[in-house]
Structure formats: structure tokens, C-alpha cells
Short mmCIF file of C-alpha atoms and ligand atoms in Angstrom, two decimals:
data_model
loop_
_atom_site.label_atom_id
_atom_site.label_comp_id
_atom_site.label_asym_id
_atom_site.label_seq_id
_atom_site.Cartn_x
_atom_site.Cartn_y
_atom_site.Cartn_z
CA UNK A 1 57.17 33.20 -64.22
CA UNK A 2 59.83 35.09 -62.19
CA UNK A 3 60.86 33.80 -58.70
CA UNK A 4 60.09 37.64 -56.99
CA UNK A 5 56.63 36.63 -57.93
CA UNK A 6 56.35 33.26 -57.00
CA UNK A 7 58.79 33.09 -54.11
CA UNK A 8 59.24 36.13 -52.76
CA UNK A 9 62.45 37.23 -53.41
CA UNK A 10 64.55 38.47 -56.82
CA UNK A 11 67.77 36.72 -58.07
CA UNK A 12 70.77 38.74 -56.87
CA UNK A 13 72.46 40.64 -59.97
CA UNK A 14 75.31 42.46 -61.06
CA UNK A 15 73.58 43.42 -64.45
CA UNK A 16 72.77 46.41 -65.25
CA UNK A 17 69.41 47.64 -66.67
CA UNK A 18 69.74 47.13 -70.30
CA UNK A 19 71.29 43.29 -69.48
CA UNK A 20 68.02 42.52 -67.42
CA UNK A 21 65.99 43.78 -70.44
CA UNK A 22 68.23 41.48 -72.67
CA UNK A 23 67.29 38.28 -70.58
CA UNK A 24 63.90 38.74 -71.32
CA UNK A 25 64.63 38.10 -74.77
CA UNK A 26 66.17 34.30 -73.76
CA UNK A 27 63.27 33.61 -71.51
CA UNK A 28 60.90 34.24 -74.12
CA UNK A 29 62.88 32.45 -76.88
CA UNK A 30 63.20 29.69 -73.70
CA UNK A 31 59.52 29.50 -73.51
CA UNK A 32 58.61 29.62 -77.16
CA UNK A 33 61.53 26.78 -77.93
CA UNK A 34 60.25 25.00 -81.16
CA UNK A 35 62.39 21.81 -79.48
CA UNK A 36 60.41 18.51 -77.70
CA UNK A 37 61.56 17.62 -74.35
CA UNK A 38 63.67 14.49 -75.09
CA UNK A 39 65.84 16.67 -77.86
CA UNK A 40 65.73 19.74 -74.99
CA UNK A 41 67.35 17.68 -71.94
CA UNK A 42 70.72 17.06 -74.80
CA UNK A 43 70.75 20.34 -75.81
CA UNK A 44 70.38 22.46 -72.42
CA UNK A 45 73.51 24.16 -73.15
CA UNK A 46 71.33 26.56 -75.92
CA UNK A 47 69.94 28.01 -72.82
CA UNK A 48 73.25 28.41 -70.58
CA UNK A 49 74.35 31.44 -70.45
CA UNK A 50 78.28 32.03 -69.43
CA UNK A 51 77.69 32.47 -65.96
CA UNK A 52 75.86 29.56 -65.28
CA UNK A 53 78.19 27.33 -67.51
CA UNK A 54 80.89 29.18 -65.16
CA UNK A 55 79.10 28.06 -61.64
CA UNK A 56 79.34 24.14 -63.80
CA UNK A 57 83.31 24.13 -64.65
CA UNK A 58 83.64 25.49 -61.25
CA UNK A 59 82.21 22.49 -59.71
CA UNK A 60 83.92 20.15 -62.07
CA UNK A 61 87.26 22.21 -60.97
CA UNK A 62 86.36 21.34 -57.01
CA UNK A 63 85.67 17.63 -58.15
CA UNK A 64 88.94 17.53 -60.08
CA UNK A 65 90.30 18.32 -57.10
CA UNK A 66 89.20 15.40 -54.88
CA UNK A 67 90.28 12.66 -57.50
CA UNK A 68 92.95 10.84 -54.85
CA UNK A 69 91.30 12.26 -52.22
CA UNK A 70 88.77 9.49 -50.34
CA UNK A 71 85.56 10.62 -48.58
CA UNK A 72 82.35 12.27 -49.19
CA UNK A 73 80.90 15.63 -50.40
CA UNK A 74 78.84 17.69 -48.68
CA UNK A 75 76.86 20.80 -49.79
CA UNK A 76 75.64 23.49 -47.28
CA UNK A 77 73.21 25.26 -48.92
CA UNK A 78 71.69 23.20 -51.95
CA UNK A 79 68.56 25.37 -53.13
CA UNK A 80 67.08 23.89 -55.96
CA UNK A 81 70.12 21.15 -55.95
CA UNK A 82 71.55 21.43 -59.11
CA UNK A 83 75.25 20.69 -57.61
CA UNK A 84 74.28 17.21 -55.83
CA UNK A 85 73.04 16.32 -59.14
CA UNK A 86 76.19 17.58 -60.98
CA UNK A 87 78.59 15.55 -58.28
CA UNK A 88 76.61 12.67 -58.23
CA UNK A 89 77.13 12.59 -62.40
CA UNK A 90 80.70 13.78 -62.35
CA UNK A 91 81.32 10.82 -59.82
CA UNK A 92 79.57 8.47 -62.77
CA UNK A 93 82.28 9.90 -65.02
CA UNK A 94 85.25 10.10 -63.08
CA UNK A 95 84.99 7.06 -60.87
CA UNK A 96 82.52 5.08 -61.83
CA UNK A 97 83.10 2.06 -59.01
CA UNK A 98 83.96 4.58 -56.34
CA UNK A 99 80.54 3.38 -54.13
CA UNK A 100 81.82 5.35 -51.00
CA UNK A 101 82.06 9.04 -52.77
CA UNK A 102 78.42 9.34 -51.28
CA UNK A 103 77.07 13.16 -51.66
CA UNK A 104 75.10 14.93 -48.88
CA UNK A 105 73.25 18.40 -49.10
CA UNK A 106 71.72 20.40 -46.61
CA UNK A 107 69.04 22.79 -46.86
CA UNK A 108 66.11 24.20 -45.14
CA UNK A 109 64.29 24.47 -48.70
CA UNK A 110 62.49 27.59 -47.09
CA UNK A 111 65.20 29.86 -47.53
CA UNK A 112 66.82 31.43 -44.69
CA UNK A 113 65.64 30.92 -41.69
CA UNK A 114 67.55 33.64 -39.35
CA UNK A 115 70.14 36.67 -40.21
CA UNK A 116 71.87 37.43 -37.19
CA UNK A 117 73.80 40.93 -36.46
CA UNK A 118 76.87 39.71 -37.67
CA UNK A 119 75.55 39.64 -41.34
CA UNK A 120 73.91 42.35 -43.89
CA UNK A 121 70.53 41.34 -45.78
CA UNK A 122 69.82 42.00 -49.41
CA UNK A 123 67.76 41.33 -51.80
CA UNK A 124 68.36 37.73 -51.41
CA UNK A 125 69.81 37.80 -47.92
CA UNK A 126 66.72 38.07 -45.98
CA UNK A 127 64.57 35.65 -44.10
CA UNK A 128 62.92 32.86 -46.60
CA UNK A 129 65.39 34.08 -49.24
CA UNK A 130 66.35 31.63 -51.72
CA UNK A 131 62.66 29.51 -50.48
CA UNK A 132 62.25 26.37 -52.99
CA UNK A 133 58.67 25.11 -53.80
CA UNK A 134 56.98 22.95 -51.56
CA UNK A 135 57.34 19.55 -50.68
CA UNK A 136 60.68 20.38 -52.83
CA UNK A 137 63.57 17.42 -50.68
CA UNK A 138 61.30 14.95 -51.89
CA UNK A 139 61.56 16.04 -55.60
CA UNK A 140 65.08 16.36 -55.73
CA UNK A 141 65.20 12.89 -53.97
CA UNK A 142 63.50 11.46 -56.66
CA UNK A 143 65.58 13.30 -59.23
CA UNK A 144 69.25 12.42 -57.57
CA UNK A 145 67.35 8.81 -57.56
CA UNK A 146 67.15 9.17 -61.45
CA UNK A 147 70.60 10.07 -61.89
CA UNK A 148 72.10 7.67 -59.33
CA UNK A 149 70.14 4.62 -61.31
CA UNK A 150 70.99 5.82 -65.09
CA UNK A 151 74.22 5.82 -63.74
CA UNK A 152 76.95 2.76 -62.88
CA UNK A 153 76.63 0.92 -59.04
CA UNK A 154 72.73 1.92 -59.66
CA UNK A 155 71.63 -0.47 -56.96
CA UNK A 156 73.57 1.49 -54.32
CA UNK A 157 72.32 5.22 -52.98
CA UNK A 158 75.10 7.12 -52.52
CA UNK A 159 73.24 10.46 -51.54
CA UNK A 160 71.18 12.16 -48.91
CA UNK A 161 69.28 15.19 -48.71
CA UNK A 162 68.87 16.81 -44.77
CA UNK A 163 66.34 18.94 -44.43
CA UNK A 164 66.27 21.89 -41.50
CA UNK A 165 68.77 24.41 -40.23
CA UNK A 166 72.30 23.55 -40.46
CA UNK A 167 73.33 24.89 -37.27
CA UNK A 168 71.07 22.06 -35.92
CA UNK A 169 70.96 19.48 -38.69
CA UNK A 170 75.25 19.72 -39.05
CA UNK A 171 76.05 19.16 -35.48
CA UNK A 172 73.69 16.30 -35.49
CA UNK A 173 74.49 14.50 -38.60
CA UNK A 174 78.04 14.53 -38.17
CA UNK A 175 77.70 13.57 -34.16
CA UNK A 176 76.26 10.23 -35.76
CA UNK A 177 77.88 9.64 -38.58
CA UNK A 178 81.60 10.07 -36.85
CA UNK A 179 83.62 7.62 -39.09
CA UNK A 180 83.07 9.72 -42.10
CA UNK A 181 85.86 11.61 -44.31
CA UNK A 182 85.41 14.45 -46.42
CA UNK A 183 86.54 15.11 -49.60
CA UNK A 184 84.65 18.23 -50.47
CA UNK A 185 82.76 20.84 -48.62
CA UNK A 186 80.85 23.54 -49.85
CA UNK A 187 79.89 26.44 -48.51
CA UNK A 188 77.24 28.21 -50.40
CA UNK A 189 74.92 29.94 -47.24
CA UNK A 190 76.85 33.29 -47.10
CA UNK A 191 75.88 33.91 -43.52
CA UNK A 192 78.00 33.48 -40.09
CA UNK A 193 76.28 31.44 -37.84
CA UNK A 194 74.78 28.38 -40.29
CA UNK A 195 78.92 28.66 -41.84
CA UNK A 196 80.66 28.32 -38.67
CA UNK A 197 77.99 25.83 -37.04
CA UNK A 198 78.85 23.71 -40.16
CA UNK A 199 82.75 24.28 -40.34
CA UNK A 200 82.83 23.15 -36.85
CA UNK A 201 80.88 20.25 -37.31
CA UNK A 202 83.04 19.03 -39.95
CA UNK A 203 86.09 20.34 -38.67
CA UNK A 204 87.00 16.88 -37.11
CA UNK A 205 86.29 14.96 -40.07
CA UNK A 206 88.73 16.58 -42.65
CA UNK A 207 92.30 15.01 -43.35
CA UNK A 208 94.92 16.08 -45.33
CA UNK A 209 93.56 16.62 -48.87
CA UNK A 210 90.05 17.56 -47.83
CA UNK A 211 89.20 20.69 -49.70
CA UNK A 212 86.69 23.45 -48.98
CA UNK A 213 85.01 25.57 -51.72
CA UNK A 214 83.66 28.59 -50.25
CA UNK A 215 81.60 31.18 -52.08
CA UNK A 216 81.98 33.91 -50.09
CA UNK A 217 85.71 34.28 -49.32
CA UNK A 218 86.88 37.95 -48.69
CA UNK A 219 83.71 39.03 -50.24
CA UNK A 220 82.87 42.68 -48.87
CA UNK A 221 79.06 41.79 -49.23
CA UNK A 222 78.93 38.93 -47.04
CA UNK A 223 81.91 38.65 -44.56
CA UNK A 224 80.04 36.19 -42.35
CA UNK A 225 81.44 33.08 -44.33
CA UNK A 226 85.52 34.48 -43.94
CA UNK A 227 84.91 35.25 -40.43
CA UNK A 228 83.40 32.11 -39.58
CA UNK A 229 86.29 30.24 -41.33
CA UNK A 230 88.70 32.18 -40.00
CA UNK A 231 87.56 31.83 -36.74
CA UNK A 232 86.94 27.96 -37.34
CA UNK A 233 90.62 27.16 -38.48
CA UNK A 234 93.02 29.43 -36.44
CA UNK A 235 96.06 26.94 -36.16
CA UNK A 236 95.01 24.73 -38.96
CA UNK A 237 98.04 24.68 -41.97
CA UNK A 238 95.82 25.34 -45.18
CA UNK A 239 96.50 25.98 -48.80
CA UNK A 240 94.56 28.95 -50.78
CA UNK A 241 93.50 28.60 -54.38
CA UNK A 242 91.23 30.64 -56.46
CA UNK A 243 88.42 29.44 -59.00
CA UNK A 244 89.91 29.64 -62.70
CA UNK A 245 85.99 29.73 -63.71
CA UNK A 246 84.23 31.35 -60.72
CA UNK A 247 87.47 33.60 -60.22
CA UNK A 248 85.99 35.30 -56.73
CA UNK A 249 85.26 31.79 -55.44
CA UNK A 250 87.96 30.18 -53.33
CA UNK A 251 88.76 26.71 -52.56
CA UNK A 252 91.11 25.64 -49.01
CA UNK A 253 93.27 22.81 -49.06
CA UNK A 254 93.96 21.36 -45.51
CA UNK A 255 97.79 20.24 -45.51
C1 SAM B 301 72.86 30.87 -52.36
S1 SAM B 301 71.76 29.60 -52.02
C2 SAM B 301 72.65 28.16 -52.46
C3 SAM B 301 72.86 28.00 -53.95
C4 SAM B 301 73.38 26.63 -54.34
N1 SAM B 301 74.55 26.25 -53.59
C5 SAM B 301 73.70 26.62 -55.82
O1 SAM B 301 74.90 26.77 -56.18
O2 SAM B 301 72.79 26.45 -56.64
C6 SAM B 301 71.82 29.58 -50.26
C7 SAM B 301 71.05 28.43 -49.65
O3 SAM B 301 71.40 28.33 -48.26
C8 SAM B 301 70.26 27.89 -47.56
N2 SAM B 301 70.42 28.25 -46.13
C9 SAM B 301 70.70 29.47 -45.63
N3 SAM B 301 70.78 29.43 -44.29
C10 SAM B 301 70.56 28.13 -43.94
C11 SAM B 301 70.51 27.45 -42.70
N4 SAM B 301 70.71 28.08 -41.53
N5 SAM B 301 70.25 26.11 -42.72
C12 SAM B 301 70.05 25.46 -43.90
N6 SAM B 301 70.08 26.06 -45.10
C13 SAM B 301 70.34 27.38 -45.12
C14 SAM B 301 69.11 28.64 -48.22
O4 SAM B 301 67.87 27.99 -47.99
C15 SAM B 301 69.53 28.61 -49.70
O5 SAM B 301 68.95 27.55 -50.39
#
């Protein structure tokens, strides 16, 4: 199955024709895998290719980060949701009794829902790009609900999933939640308005320590997200640090 088929849209790639053939080769030896399920979830790594064990250390990176730092993580733009599911276990092994490092992602789980002028479509990029299957919050609900109950301080949820556009749902959430801290904040929508909607809705919830990851930083392709930050923390006394794994992705440290 390939997701242009199914969802209407192609993964974005840098690889060139004779890579693409390649990959074929792993999804077939993927889907012919002489290995039972139980054996398969232990051994997923088989499958990984660099990149995607990249995107991994990079988000262990941005959690190593936040170690002294109290407060929560949020995720703007969690498609299928593979990074709540990777903080919510890298909490487990980091700091097991730490029941406030509660992880929040927000998604429309229909893709985009707008491109204004300010940004360029692609592939990707374009209205109900990046779509998850239906009725998809409520399966990664019950999946973060796996981890969270495998895991230490089971009896406590420490996540939530909002669904609908940020530049409605951000504003909102943080409006009612205004005691909360953050940690970590990431940034993974590419677009202007949704990225400055939710930088300013966080804005007056970061302290000293908090630390953004943002995909999109000085990327050519997509200056919506640098804009919007830019815009968003003119005044504000920040530190700069790339990715050593993801080495285009960026990570701000508010003094
Ligand atoms: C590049 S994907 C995120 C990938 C994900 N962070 C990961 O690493 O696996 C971008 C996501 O942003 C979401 N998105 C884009 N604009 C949005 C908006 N205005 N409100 C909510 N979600 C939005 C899309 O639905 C999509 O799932």
C-alpha cells in the first residue's frame, strides 16, 4: 500500500530515482518478513532505515535537553504520532516518577487544512496533506494509553491528544490551561499561520530553559516557520543549536 494511493498525497523525498526503486526492495522484504509479531515489535530496528533512526536520536537529543528543565511537551503537528509515543517512553526511561512531564499533541489528523499566501505547496504541502486514517486521535489514544500503562506511574495519564486547527485549538488550550510550563515545543507544521498562532500561544508559558525544536528553521522550502518565529520572539534573548542527528533541524533555548 503506498500513502499517494490511500491518502492522497506522496511522502516528500530527496531520493533520487534509483533510491525510490531500492525501497521497494525493503517494503517487499517488510511484507514478506518470515518474523511473528511478538519477535517483530523487538526487532523494528531491521526495518529502520538511517533517516528514520535519525528523526529518533533527534528526539531523544530534544528530550536530553529538558532533563532539569520542569514542564510539559507539546507537539504541533503529530501525524501518525510516533513522537508522543517516543516522549511518553523516553520520560519512562529518564524520569520515571516525573508525573507532571505530561505530553500534548495537536493535530487536525486530516492534513492541512489551509495554505495561506505566505507559504509554497508541494507535494506534501497542500490542503489534506499529511491526512491520517479515520477515526485516527482515538487510535493513538489508545496506543499512548498502552505505553503510558506498560510503563511506571501507570495509573496516572500524562498525555492528551487535541484534535482541530491549531490556530484555534492553541489559543484555546493554553487560554485554559494558564498555569502550565513548557519544557519542549515542537514545531513540525512548516506553514506560517498554524506556527505563529501556536508560538504565540505558548509564548507566555516558556521560562528560562524551555526549548523549541523547529523543523523548518532557515529552510528555503518552507520559510513560514522562521518568519513566524522570528516575528514571535523579536526582543526575546535565545540560544541557537543545531541537531547533531537531524543536522538541518534547529532547537532555541530561551535564556
Ligand atoms: C510534517 S507532518 C508532522 C510530522 C510529525 N511531527 C512527525 O515527526 O512524525 C505535519 C502535520 O501538521 C499538521 N497540521 C498542519 N497544519 C495544521 C493546522 N493548522 N492545525 C493542526 N495541524 C496541522 C498536519 O495535519 C500534519 O499531520
Amino acid at each position: 500500500m503506498s500513502s499517494e494511493q490511500d491518502f492522497g498525497y506522496k511522502m516528500e523525498t530527496k531520493a533520487t530515482e534509483q533510491q525510490i526503486a531500492h525501497r521497494e526492495l525493503l517494503y517487499r522484504l517488510f511484507r514478506d518478513r518470515p518474523i511473528p509479531d511478538d519477535q517483530l515489535l523487538i526487532c523494528l530496528g531491521l526495518f529502520m532505515r538511517s533517516s528514520a533512526l535519525a528523526k529518533i536520536l533527534f528526539v531523544n537529543e530534544a528530550y536530553q535537553l529538558i532533563l532539569d528543565q520542569p514542564g510539559i511537551i507539546v507537539e504541533f503537528g503529530t501525524w501518525w504520532g510516533q513522537n508522543l509515543v517516543l516522549f511518553e517512553n523516553l520520560r519512562a526511561i529518564y524520569e520515571p516518577f516525573n508525573q507532571s512531564r505530561r505530553v500534548v499533541g495537536f493535530d487536525t489528523f486530516e492534513g492541512y487544512p489551509a495554505i495561506s499566501e505566505k507559504d509554497r505547496p508541494s507535494d506534501t504541502i497542500k490542503i489534506g496533506g499529511y491526512k491520517v486514517a479515520a477515526n485516527y486521535r482515538e487510535y493513538l489514544e489508545s496506543l499512548i494509553d498502552y505505553h503510558e500503562k506498560n510503563n511506571v506511574l501507570a495509573a496516572i495519564k500524562k498525555h492528551e491528544v487535541v484534535q482541530g486547527d491549531v490556530t484555534k485549538t492553541a489559543p484555546a488550550y493554553f487560554s485554559k490551561n494558564e498555569d502550565v510550563v513548557i519544557a519542549l515545543a515542537y514545531f513540525d507544521m512548516a506553514l506560517y499561520e498554524p506556527s505563529k498562532a501556536a508560538l504565540e500561544a505558548i509564548k507566555p508559558h516558556l521560562v528560562p530553559g524551555s526549548v523549541l525544536m523547529l523543523d523548518e528553521f532557515n529552510n528555503r522550502d518552507y520559510p513560514g516557520e522562521t518568519r513566524a518565529f522570528k516575528e514571535t520572539f523579536k526582543g526575546v534573548s535565545y540560544r541557537v543549536k543545531k541537531s547533531r542527528f537531524m543536522t538541518d533541524r534547529t532547537f532555541i533555548i530561551v535564556d
